[in-house]
PDB file of C-alpha atoms and ligand atoms in Angstrom:
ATOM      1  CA  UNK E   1     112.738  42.669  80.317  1.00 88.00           C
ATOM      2  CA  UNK E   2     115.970  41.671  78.242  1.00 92.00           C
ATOM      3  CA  UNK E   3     119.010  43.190  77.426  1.00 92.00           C
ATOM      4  CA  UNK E   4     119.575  43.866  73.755  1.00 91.00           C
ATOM      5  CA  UNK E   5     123.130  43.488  72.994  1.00 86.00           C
ATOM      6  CA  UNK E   6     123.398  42.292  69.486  1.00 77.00           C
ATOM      7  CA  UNK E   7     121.132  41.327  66.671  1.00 73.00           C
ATOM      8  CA  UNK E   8     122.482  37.616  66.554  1.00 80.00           C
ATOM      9  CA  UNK E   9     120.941  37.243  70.361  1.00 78.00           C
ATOM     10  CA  UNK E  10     117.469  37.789  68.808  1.00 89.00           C
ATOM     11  CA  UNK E  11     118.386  36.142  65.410  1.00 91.00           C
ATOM     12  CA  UNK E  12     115.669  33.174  65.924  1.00 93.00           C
ATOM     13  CA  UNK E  13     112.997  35.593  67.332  1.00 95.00           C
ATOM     14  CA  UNK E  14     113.222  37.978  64.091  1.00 93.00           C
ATOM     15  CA  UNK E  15     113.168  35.004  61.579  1.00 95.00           C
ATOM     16  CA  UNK E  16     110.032  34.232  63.474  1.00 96.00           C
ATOM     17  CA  UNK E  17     108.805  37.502  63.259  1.00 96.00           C
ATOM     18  CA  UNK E  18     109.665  37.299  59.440  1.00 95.00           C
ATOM     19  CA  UNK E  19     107.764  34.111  59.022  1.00 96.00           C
ATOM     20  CA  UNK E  20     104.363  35.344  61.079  1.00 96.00           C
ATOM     21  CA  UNK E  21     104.410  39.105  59.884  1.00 96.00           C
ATOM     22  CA  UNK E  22     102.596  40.812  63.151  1.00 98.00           C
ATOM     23  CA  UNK E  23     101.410  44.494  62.608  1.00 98.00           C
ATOM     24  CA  UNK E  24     103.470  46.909  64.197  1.00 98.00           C
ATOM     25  CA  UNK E  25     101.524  49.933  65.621  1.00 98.00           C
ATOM     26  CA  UNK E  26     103.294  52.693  67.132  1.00 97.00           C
ATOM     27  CA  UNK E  27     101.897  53.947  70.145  1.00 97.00           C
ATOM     28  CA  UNK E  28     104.742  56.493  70.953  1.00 96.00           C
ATOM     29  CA  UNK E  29     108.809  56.293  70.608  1.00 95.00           C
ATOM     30  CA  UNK E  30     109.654  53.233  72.729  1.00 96.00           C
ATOM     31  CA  UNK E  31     106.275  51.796  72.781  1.00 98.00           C
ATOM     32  CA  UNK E  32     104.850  49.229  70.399  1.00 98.00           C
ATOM     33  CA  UNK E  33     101.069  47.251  70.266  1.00 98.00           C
ATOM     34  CA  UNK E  34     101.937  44.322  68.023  1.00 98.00           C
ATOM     35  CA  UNK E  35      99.174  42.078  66.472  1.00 98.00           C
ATOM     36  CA  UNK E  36      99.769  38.550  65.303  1.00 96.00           C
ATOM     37  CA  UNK E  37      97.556  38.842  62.177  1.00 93.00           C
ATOM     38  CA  UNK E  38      96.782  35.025  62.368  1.00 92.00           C
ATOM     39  CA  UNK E  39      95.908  34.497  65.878  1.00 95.00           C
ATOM     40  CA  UNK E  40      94.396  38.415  67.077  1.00 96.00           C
ATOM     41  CA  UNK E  41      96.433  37.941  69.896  1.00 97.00           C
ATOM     42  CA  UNK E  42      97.903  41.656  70.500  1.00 98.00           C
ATOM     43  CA  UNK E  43     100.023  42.317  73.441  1.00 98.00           C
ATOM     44  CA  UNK E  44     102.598  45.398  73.970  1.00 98.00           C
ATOM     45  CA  UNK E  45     106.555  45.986  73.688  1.00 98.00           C
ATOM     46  CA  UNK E  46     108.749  48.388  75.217  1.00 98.00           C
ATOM     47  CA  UNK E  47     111.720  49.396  74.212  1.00 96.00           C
ATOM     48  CA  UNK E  48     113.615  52.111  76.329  1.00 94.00           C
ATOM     49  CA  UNK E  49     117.457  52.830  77.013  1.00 92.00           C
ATOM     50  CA  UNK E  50     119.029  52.901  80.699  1.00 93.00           C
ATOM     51  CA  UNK E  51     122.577  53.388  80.788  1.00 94.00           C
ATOM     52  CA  UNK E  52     123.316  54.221  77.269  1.00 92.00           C
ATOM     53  CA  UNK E  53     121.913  50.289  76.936  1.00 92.00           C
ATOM     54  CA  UNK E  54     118.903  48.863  75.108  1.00 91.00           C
ATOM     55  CA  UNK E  55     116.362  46.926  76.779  1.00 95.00           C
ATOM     56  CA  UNK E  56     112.898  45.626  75.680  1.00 96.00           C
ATOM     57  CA  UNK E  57     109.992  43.618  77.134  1.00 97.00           C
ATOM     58  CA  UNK E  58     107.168  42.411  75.405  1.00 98.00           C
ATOM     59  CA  UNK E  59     103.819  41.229  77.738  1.00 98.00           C
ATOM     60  CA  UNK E  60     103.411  37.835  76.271  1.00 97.00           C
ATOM     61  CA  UNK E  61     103.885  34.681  78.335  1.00 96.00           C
ATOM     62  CA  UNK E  62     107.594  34.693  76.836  1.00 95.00           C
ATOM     63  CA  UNK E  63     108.222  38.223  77.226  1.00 95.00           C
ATOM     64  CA  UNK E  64     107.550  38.354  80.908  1.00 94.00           C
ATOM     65  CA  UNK E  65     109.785  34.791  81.146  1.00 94.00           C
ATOM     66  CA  UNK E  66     113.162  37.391  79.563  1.00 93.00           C
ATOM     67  CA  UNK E  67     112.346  35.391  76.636  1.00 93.00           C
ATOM     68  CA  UNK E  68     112.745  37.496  72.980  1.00 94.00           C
ATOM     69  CA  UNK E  69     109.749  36.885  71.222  1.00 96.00           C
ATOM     70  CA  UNK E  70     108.844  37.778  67.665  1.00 97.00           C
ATOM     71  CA  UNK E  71     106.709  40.273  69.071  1.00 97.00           C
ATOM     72  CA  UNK E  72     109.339  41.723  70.395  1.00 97.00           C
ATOM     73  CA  UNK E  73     111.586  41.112  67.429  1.00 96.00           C
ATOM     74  CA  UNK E  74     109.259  42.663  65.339  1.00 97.00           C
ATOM     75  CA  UNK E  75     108.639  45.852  67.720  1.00 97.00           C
ATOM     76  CA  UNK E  76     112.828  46.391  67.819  1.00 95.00           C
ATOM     77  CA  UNK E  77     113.161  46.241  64.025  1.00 93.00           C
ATOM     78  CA  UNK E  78     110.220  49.502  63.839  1.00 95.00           C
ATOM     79  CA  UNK E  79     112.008  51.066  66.884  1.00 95.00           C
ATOM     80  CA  UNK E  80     115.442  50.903  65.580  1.00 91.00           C
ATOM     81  CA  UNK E  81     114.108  52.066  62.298  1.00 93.00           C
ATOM     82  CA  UNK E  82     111.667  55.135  64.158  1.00 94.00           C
ATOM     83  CA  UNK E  83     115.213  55.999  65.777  1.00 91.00           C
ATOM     84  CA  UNK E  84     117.047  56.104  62.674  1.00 93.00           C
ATOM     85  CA  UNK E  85     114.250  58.950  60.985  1.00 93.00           C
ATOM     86  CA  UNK E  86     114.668  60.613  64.162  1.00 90.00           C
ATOM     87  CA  UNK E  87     118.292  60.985  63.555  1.00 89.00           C
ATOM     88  CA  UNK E  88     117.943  61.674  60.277  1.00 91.00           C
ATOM     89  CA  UNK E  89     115.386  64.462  60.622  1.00 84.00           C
ATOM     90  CA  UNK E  90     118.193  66.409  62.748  1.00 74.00           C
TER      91      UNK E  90
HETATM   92 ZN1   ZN U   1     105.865  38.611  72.949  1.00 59.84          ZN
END
């Protein structure tokens, strides 16, 4: 699980998710199944908020090290953008 505090702290792991393109399935709001087309590999990231802050783990060998993947990269970008609909659709 790692804190996300600013997009610059998970700068390296969204160019990465930029470069590999995953596939982003949404399983429900916070929850993410994320493919890496390439490899078939497909492990799952949560995203959730305790404390009016934003945390997210992903269960890939770096995830479960606090490490931001681009799995988990990847999974933030369709959460933050899920959230934004949300607020838009109030
Ligand atoms: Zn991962």
């Amino acid at each position: 699980m790692i804190q996300l505090t600013s997009a610059t702290a998970i700068e390296k792991a969204i160019n990465k998710a930029r470069t590999v393109k995953p596939r982003v399935r949404v399983n429900c709001f916070g929850s993410y199944t994320v493919t890496n087309k390439q490899t078939g590999a497909t492990y799952t990231v949560t995203c959730e908020k305790r404390d009016g802050k934003r945390f997210a783990s992903c269960t890939c060998r770096a995830g479960e090290l606090g490490r931001a993947c681009f799995h988990l990269a990847a999974a933030v970008a369709a959460h933050i953008q899920l959230a934004a609909d949300k607020q838009a659709a109030h």
